[in-house]
Short mmCIF file of C-alpha atoms and ligand atoms in Angstrom, two decimals:
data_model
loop_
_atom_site.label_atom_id
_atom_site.label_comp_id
_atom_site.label_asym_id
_atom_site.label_seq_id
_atom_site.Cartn_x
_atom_site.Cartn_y
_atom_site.Cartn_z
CA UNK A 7 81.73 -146.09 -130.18
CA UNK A 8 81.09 -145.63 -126.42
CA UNK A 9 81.45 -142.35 -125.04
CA UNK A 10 84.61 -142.53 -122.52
CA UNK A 11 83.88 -141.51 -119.13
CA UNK A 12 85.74 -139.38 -117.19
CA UNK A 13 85.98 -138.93 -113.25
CA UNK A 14 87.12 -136.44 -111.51
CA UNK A 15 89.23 -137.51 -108.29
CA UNK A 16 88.93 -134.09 -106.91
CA UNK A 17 85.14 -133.97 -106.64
CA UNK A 18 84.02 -137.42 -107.09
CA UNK A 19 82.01 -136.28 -110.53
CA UNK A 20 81.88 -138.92 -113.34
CA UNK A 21 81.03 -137.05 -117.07
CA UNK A 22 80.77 -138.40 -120.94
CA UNK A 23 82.61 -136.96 -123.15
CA UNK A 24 80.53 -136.54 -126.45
CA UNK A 25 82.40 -136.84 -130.19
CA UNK A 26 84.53 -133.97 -131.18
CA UNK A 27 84.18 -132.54 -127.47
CA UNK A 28 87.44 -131.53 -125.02
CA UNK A 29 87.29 -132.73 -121.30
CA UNK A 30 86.70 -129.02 -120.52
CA UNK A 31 83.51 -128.70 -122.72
CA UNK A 32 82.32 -132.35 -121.69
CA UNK A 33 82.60 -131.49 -117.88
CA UNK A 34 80.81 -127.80 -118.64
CA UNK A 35 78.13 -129.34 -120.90
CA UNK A 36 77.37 -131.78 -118.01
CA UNK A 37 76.76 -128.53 -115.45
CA UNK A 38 79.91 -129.14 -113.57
CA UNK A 39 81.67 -126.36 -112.62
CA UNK A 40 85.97 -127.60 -113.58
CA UNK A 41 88.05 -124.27 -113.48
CA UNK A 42 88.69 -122.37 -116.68
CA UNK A 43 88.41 -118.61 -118.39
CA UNK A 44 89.22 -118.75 -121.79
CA UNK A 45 88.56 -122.13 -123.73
CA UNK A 46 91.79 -121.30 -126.13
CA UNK A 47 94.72 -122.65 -124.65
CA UNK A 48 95.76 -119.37 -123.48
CA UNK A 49 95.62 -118.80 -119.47
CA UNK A 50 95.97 -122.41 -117.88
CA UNK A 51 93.18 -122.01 -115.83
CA UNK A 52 91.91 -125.49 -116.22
CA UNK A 53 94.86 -127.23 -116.04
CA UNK A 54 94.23 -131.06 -114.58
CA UNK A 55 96.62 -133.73 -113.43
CA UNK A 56 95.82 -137.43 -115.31
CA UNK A 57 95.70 -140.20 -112.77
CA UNK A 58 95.33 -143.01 -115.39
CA UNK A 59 93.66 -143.82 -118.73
CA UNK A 60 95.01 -142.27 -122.30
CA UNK A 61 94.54 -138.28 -123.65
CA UNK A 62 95.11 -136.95 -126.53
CA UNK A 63 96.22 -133.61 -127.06
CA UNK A 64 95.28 -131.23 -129.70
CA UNK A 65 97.45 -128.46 -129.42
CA UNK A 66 100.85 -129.82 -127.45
CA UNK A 67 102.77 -125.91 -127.46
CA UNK A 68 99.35 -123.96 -125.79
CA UNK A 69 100.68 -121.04 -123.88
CA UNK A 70 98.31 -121.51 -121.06
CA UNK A 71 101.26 -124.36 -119.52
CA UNK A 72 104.20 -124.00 -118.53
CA UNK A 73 107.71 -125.82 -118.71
CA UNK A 74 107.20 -126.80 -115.23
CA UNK A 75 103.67 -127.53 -115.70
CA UNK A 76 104.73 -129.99 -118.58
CA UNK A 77 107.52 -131.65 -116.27
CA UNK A 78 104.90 -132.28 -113.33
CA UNK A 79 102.60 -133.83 -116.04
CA UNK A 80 99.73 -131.19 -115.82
CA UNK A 81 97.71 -131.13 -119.06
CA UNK A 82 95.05 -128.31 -120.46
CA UNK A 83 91.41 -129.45 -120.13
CA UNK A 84 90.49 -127.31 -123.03
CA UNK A 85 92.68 -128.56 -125.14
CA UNK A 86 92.86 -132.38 -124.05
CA UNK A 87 90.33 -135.58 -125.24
CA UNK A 88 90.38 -139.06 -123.39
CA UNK A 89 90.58 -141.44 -125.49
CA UNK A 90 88.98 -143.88 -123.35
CA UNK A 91 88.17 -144.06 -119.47
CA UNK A 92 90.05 -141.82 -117.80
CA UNK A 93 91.23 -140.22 -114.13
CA UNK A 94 91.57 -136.59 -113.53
CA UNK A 95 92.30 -134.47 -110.82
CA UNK A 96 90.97 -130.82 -111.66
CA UNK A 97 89.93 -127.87 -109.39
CA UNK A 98 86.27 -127.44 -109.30
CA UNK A 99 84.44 -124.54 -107.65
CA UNK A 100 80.65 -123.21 -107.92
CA UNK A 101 81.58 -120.14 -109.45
CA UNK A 102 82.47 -122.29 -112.94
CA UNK A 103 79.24 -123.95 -113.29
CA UNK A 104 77.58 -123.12 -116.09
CA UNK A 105 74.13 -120.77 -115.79
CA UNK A 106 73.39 -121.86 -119.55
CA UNK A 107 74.52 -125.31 -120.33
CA UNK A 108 76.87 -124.59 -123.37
CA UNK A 109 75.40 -126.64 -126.75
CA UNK A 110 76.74 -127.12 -130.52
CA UNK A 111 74.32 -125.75 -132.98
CA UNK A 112 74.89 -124.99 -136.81
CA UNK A 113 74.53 -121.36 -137.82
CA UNK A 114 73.98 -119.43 -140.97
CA UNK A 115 75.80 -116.15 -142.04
CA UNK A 116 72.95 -113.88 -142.22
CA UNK A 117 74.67 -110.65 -142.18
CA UNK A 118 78.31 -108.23 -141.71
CA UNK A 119 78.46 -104.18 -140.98
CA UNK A 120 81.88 -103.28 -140.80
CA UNK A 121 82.52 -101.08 -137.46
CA UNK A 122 85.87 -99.64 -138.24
CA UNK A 123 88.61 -99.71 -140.87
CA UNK A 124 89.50 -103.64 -139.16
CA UNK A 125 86.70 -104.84 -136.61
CA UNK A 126 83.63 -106.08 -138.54
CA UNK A 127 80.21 -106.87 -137.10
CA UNK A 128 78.97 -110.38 -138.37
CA UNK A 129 75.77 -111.79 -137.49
CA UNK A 130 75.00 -115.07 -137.41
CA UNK A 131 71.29 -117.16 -137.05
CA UNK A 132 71.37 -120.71 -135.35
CA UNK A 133 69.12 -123.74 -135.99
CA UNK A 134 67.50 -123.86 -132.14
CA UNK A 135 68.10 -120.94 -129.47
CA UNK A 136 70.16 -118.14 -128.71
CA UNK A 137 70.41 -118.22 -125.17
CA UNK A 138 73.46 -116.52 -123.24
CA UNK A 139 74.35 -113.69 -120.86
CA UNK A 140 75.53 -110.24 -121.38
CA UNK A 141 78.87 -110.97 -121.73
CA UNK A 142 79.51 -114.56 -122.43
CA UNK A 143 81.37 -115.72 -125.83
CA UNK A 144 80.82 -118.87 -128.14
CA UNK A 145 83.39 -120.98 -130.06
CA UNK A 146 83.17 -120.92 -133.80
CA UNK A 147 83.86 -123.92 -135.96
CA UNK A 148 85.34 -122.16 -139.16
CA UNK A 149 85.39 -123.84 -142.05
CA UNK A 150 88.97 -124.96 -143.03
CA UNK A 151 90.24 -124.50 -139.53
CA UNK A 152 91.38 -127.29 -137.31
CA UNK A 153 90.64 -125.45 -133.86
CA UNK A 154 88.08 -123.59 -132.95
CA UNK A 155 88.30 -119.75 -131.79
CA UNK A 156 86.48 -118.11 -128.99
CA UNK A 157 84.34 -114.81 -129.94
CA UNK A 158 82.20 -112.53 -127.51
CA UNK A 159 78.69 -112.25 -128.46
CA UNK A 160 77.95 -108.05 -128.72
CA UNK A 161 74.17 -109.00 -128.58
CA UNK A 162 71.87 -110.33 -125.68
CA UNK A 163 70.14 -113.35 -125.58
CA UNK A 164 66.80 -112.98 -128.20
CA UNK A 165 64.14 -115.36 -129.84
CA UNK A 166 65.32 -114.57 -133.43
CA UNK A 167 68.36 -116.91 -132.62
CA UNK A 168 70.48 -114.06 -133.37
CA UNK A 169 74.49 -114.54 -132.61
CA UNK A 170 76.45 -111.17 -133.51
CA UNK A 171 80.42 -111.27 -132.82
CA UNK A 172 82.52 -107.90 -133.26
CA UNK A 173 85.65 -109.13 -134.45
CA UNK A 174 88.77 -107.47 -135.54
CA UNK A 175 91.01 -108.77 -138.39
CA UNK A 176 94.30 -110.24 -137.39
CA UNK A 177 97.16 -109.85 -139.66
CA UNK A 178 98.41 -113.46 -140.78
CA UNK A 179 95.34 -114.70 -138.12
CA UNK A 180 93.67 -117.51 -139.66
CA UNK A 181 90.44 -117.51 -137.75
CA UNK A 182 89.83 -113.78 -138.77
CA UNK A 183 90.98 -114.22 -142.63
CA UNK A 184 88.11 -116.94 -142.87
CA UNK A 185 85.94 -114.70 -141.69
CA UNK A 186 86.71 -111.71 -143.64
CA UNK A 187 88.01 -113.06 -146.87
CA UNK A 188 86.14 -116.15 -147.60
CA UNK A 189 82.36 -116.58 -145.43
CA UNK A 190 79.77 -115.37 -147.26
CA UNK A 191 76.21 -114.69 -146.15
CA UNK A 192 74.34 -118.27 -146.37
CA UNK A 193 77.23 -119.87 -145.42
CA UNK A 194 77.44 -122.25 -142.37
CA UNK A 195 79.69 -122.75 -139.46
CA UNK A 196 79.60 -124.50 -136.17
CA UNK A 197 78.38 -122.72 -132.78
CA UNK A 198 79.14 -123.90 -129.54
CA UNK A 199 78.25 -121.82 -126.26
CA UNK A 200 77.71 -119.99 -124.20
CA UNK A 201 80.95 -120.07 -122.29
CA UNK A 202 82.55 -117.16 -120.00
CA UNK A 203 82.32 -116.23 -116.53
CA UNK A 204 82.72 -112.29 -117.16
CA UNK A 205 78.47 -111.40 -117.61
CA UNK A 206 76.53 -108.87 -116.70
CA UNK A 207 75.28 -109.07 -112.49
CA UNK A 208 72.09 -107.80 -112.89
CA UNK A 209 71.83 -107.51 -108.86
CA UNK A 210 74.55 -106.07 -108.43
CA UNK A 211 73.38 -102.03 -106.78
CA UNK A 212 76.65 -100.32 -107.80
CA UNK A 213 76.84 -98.25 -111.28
CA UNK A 214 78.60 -100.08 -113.94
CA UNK A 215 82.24 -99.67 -115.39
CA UNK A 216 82.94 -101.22 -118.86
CA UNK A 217 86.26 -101.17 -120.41
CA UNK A 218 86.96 -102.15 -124.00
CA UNK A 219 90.52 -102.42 -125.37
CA UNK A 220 90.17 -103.04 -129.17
CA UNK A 221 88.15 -106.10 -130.02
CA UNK A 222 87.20 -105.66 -126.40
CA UNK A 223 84.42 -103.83 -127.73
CA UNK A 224 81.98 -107.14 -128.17
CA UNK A 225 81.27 -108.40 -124.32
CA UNK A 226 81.10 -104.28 -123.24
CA UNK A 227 78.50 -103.65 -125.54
CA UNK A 228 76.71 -106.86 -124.78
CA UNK A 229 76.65 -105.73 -120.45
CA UNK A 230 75.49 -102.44 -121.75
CA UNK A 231 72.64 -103.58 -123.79
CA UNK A 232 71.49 -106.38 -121.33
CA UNK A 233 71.82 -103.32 -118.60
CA UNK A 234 69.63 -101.06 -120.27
CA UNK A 235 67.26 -103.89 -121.31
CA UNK A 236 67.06 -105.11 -117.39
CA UNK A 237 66.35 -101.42 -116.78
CA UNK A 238 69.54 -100.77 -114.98
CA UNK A 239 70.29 -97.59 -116.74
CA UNK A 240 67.47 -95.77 -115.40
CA UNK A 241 68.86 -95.89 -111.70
CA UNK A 242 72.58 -96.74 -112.23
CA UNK A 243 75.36 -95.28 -114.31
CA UNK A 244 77.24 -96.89 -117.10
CA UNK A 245 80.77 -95.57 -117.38
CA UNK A 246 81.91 -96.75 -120.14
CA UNK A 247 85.91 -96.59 -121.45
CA UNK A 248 87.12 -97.46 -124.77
CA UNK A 249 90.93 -97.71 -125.40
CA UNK A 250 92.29 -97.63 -128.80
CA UNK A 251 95.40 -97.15 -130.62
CA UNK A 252 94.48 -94.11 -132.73
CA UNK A 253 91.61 -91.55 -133.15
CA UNK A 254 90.25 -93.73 -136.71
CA UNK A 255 89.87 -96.91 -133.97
CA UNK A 256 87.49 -95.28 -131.85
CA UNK A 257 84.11 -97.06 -132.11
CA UNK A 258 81.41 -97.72 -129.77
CA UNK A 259 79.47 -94.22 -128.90
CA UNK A 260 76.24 -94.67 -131.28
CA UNK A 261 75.57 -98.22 -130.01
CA UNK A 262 75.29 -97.06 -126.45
CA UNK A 263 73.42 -93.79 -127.81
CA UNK A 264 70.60 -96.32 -129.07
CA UNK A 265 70.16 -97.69 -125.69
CA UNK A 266 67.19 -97.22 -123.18
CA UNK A 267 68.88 -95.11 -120.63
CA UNK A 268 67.80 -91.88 -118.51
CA UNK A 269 69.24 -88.42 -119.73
CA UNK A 270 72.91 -88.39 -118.18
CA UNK A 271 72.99 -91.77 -117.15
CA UNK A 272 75.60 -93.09 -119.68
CA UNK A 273 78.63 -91.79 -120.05
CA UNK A 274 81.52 -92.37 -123.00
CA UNK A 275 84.97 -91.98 -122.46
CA UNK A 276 87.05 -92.62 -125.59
CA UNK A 277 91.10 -92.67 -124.96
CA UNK A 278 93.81 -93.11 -127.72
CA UNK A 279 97.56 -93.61 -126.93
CA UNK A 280 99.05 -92.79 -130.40
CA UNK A 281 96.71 -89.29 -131.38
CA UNK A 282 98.92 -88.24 -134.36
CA UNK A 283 100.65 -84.71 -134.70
CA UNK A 284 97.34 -83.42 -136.60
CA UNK A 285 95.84 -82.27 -133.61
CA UNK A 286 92.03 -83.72 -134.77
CA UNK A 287 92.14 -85.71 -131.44
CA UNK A 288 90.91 -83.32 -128.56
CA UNK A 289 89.86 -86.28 -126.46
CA UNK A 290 92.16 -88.33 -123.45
CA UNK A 291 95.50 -89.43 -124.17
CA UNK A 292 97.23 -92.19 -122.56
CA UNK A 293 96.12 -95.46 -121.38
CA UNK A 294 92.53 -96.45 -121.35
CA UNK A 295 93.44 -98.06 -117.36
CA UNK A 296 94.83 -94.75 -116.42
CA UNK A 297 91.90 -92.86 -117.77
CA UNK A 298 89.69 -95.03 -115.42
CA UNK A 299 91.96 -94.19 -112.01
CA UNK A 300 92.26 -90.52 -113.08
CA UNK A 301 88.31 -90.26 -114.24
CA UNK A 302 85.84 -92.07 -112.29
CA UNK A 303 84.36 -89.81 -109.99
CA UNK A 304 84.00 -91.60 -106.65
CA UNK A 305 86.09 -94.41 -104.83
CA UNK A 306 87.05 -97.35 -107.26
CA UNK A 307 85.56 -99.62 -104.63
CA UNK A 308 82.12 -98.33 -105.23
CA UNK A 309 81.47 -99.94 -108.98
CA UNK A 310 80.75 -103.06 -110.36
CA UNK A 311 83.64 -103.62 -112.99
CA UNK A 312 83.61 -105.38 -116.19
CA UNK A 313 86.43 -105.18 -119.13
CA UNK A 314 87.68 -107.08 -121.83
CA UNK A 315 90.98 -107.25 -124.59
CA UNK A 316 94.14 -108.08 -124.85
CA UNK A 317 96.08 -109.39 -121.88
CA UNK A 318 98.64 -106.65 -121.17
CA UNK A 319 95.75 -104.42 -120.23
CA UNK A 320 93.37 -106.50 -118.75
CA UNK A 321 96.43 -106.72 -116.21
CA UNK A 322 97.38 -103.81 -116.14
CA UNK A 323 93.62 -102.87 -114.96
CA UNK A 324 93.51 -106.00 -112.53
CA UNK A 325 96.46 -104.26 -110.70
CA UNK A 326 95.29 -100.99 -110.63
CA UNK A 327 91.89 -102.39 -108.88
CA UNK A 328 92.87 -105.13 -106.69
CA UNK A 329 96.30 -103.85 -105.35
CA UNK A 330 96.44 -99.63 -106.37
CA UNK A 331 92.97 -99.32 -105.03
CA UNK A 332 91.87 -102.19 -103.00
CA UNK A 333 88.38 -102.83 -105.10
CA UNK A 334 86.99 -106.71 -103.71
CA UNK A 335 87.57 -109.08 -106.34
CA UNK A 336 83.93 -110.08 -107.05
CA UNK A 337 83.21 -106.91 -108.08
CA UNK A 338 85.66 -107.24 -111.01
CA UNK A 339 84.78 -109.52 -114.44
CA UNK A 340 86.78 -109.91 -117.43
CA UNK A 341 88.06 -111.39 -120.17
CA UNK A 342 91.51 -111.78 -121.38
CA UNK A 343 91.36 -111.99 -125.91
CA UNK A 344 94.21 -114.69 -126.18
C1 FAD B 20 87.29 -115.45 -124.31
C2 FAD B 20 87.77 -114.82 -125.61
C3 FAD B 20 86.92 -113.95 -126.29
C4 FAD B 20 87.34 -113.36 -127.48
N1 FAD B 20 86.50 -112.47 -128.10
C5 FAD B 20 86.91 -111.85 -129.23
C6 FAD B 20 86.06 -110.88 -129.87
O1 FAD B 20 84.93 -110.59 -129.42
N2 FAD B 20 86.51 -110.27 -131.01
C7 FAD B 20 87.76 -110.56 -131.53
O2 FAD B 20 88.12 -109.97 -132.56
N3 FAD B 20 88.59 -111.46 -130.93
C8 FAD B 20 88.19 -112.12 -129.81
N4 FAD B 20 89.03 -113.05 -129.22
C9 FAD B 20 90.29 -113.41 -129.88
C10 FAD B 20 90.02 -114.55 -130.91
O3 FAD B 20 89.66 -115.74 -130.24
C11 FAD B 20 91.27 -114.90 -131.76
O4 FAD B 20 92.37 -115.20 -130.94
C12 FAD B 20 91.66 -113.81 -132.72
O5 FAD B 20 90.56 -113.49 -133.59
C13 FAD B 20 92.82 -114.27 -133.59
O6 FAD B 20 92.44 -115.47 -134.22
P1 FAD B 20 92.95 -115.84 -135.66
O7 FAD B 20 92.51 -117.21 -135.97
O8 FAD B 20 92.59 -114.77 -136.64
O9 FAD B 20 94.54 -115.80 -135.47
P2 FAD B 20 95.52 -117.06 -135.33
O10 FAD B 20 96.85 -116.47 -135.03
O11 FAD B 20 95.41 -117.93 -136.52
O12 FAD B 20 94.94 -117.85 -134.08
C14 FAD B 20 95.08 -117.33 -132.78
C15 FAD B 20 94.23 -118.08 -131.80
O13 FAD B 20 93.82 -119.34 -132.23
C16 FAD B 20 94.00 -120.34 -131.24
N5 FAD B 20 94.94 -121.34 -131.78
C17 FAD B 20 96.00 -121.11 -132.57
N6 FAD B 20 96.59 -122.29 -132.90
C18 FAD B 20 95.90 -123.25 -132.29
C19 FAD B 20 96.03 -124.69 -132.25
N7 FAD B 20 96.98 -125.34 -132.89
N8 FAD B 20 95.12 -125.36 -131.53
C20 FAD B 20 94.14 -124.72 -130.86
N9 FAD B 20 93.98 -123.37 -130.87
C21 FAD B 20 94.85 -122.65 -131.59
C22 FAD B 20 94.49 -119.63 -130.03
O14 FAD B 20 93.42 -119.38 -129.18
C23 FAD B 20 95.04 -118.33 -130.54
O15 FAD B 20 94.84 -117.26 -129.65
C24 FAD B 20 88.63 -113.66 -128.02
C25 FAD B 20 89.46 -114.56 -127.34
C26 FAD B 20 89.05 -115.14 -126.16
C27 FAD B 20 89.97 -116.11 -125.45
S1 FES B 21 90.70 -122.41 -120.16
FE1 FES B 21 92.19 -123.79 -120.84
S2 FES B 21 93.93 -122.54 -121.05
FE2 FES B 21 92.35 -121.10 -120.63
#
C-alpha cells in the first residue's frame, strides 16, 4: 500500500507517513520540526487542524484536547494516522526539529537492578545504534499493549547500543505491570526514539540545576552523566534536587557519586514531604520546588535549568522560575511524566 502523504498548509512541508507511524512521528522522522513535548496524548502541544483527507484516531478521550478543542475540530498529531492524503495545518518552529532523527529498532531485555522499593532500572540492547541526548526519552512497544509509552533514557548515547529506562511501577498501570511482572531478560520489544526537547546544552556557561520528582529521576541522571562525560563538571556546578514522597524513596546520590566531577563540584539535595514521626529523616522537608528557591545560592537567573516528573510540580517549578523569579525561558528544559 502507498504511503499517504501529508502536507502541511502552515509551512508548505509534504511528509510520508510510514506503517504503524502517527502524523507526529512521520513529520519528526522526516526532520521537520511540527510542535509537540510529550508523544502520549497528554499536553496538546501538537495539536493540528485537518483541512481535508481522512484520520484516524487512536485514542479519541487523550487529555492533551480539550472540549473546545474537539468542537473547533483540532485533532492530536501524536495520536492521529491519515488514512490517505491528507491536509494539515500545524505549528512548526526550529526549536522541534529533531537533532537525532527518531528510528524504530527491536531491542532485547538484557538486564533489571531495582533502584528502590518501586522504580526499577531495566536495560535494554537494540539491533543498530543507540544514539540520543542527555535527556531525551524513547517509546516502548510492550508486548500486549495497544499504545506505546514514553520512557526517559538514564544513560547517554554509547556504542554498546545500550538503552536503560528508570521506571517506577504504577498501580493498575499497564505499561509498568508488563514490565515488572511479565518481560524477562531475552525478551523483545519495540524501540522508537529519540524524542524530547528537554537535553542537556552542552554550551550553555551557567552551572547546572536538575530536578527529579519521582520517576523524574531517569532524564536528571542522563544531563548529569552526559555533563560530566562533556567535562562540564570540572568548571561548572551540578545542583542537583530530588523530591520524593518519603525518606525509603530517596534514590539518586551514588549514581552522581560515580561521576567524573572535581571535589565539591556536585552537590545533592534530597527533600521528602511526608518524613514520618520516627525522626530518621534529618534532611529538607517540604517541596522539592521550594527547596530550590530557598537553596540555590545565587540569583535563579544565573543557571541553566533542567527537571522532570509529574505535572503538578513541573508547574509548580515553571512558576516559581518564569514569574516568582524572572529566569529567561531558554534557560529552562523539562519534561512533564503524563
Ligand atoms: C516524556 C515522558 C517521559 C517519561 N519518562 C518516564 C520515566 O523515565 N520513568 C517512568 O517511570 N515513567 C515515565 N513516564 C511515564 C510513562 O510514560 C507512563 O505514563 C507510566 O509508566 C504509566 O504507564 P502505565 O502503562 O504503567 O499506566 P497506564 O495507566 O496503563 O497508562 C498511562 C499512560 O499510557 C498512555 N495511554 C493510556 N491509554 C492510552 C490509549 N488508549 N492510547 C494511547 N496512550 C494511552 C498515556 O500516555 C498514559 O499516561 C514518562 C512520560 C512521558 C510523557
Ligand atoms: S505531544 Fe501530542 S499531546 Fe503531547
Amino acid at each position: 500500500m502507498d504511503k499517504p502523504t501529508i502536507r502541511n498548509e502552515k509551512d508548505g512541508s509534504v511528509f510520508e507517513q510510514a506503517e504503524g507511524d502517527t502524523i507526529l512521528r512521520a513529520a519528526l522522522r522526516a526532520g521537520l520540526g511540527l510542535s509537540y513535548e510529550c508523544n502520549s496524548g497528554g499536553c496538546g502541544g501538537c495539536k493540528f487542524e485537518l483541512m481535508n483527507g481522512e484520520i484516524e484516531t487512536q485514542w479519541p478521550g487523550a487529555p492533551g484536547l480539550g472540549e473546545r478543542d474537539r468542537k473547533r475540530g483540532r485533532h492530536l498529531a501524536c495520536q492521529c494516522r491519515a488514512l490517505g492524503p491528507v491536509t494539515i495545518k500545524a505549528a512548526t518552529a526550529p526549536e522541534y526539529q529533531p537533532r537525532i532523527l527518531p528510528r524504530r529498532q527491536r531491542a532485547r531485555l538484557v538486564g533489571t537492578r531495582d533502584i528502590t522499593h518501586d522504580i526499577r532500572e531495566f536495560r535494554f540492547r537494540s539491533e543498530s545504534d543507540a544514539r540520543f541526548l542527555p535527556g531525551q526519552f524513547a517509546m516502548l512497544d510492550l508486548p500486549g499493549l495497544a499504545a506505546s509509552r514514553a520512557y526517559s533514557l538514564s544513560n547517554t548515547a554509547n556504542e554498546g547500543r545500550e538503552w536503560h529506562f528508570q521506571i517506577r511501577r504504577v498501580l493498575h498501570g499497564q505499561g509498568s505491570h508488563v514490565l515488572f511482572e511479565k518481560l524477562v531478560e531475552g525478551d523483545e520489544i519495540g524501540l522508537d526514539g529519540p524524542y524530547g526537547l528537554a537535553y542537556l546544552r552542552t554550551g550553555s556557561p551557567r552551572d547546572i540545576v536538575c530536578v527529579a520528582g519521582g520517576s523524574g529521576l531517569a532524564p536528571m541522571i542522563s544531563i548529569a552523566r552526559g555533563a560530566a562525560e562533556a567535562g562540564l563538571l570540572n568548571g561548572r556546578k551540578l545542583h542537583f534536587f530530588y523530591g520524593a514522597r518519603t525518606p525509603r524513596d530517596v534514590c539518586g546520590e551514588s549514581m552522581l557519586d560515580a561521576l567524573d566531577h572535581r571535589d565539591g563540584q556536585i552537590v545533592y539535595i534530597p527533600v521528602v514531604s511526608l518524613p514520618g514521626d520516627e525522626g530518621g529523616w534529618s534532611g529538607e522537608i517540604g517541596y522539592v520546588h521550594d527547596a530550590v528557591a530557598r537553596l540555590l545560592p545565587t540569583e535563579l537567573a544565573n543557571y541553566e535549568f533542567y527537571f522532570a516528573g509529574p505535572p503538578p510540580m513541573t508547574q509548580a517549578l515553571q512558576e516559581m522560575l518564569m514569574i516568582g523569579h524572572r529566569v529567561p525561558f531558554d534557560q529552562i528544559h523539562f519534561d512533564r511524566f503524563f
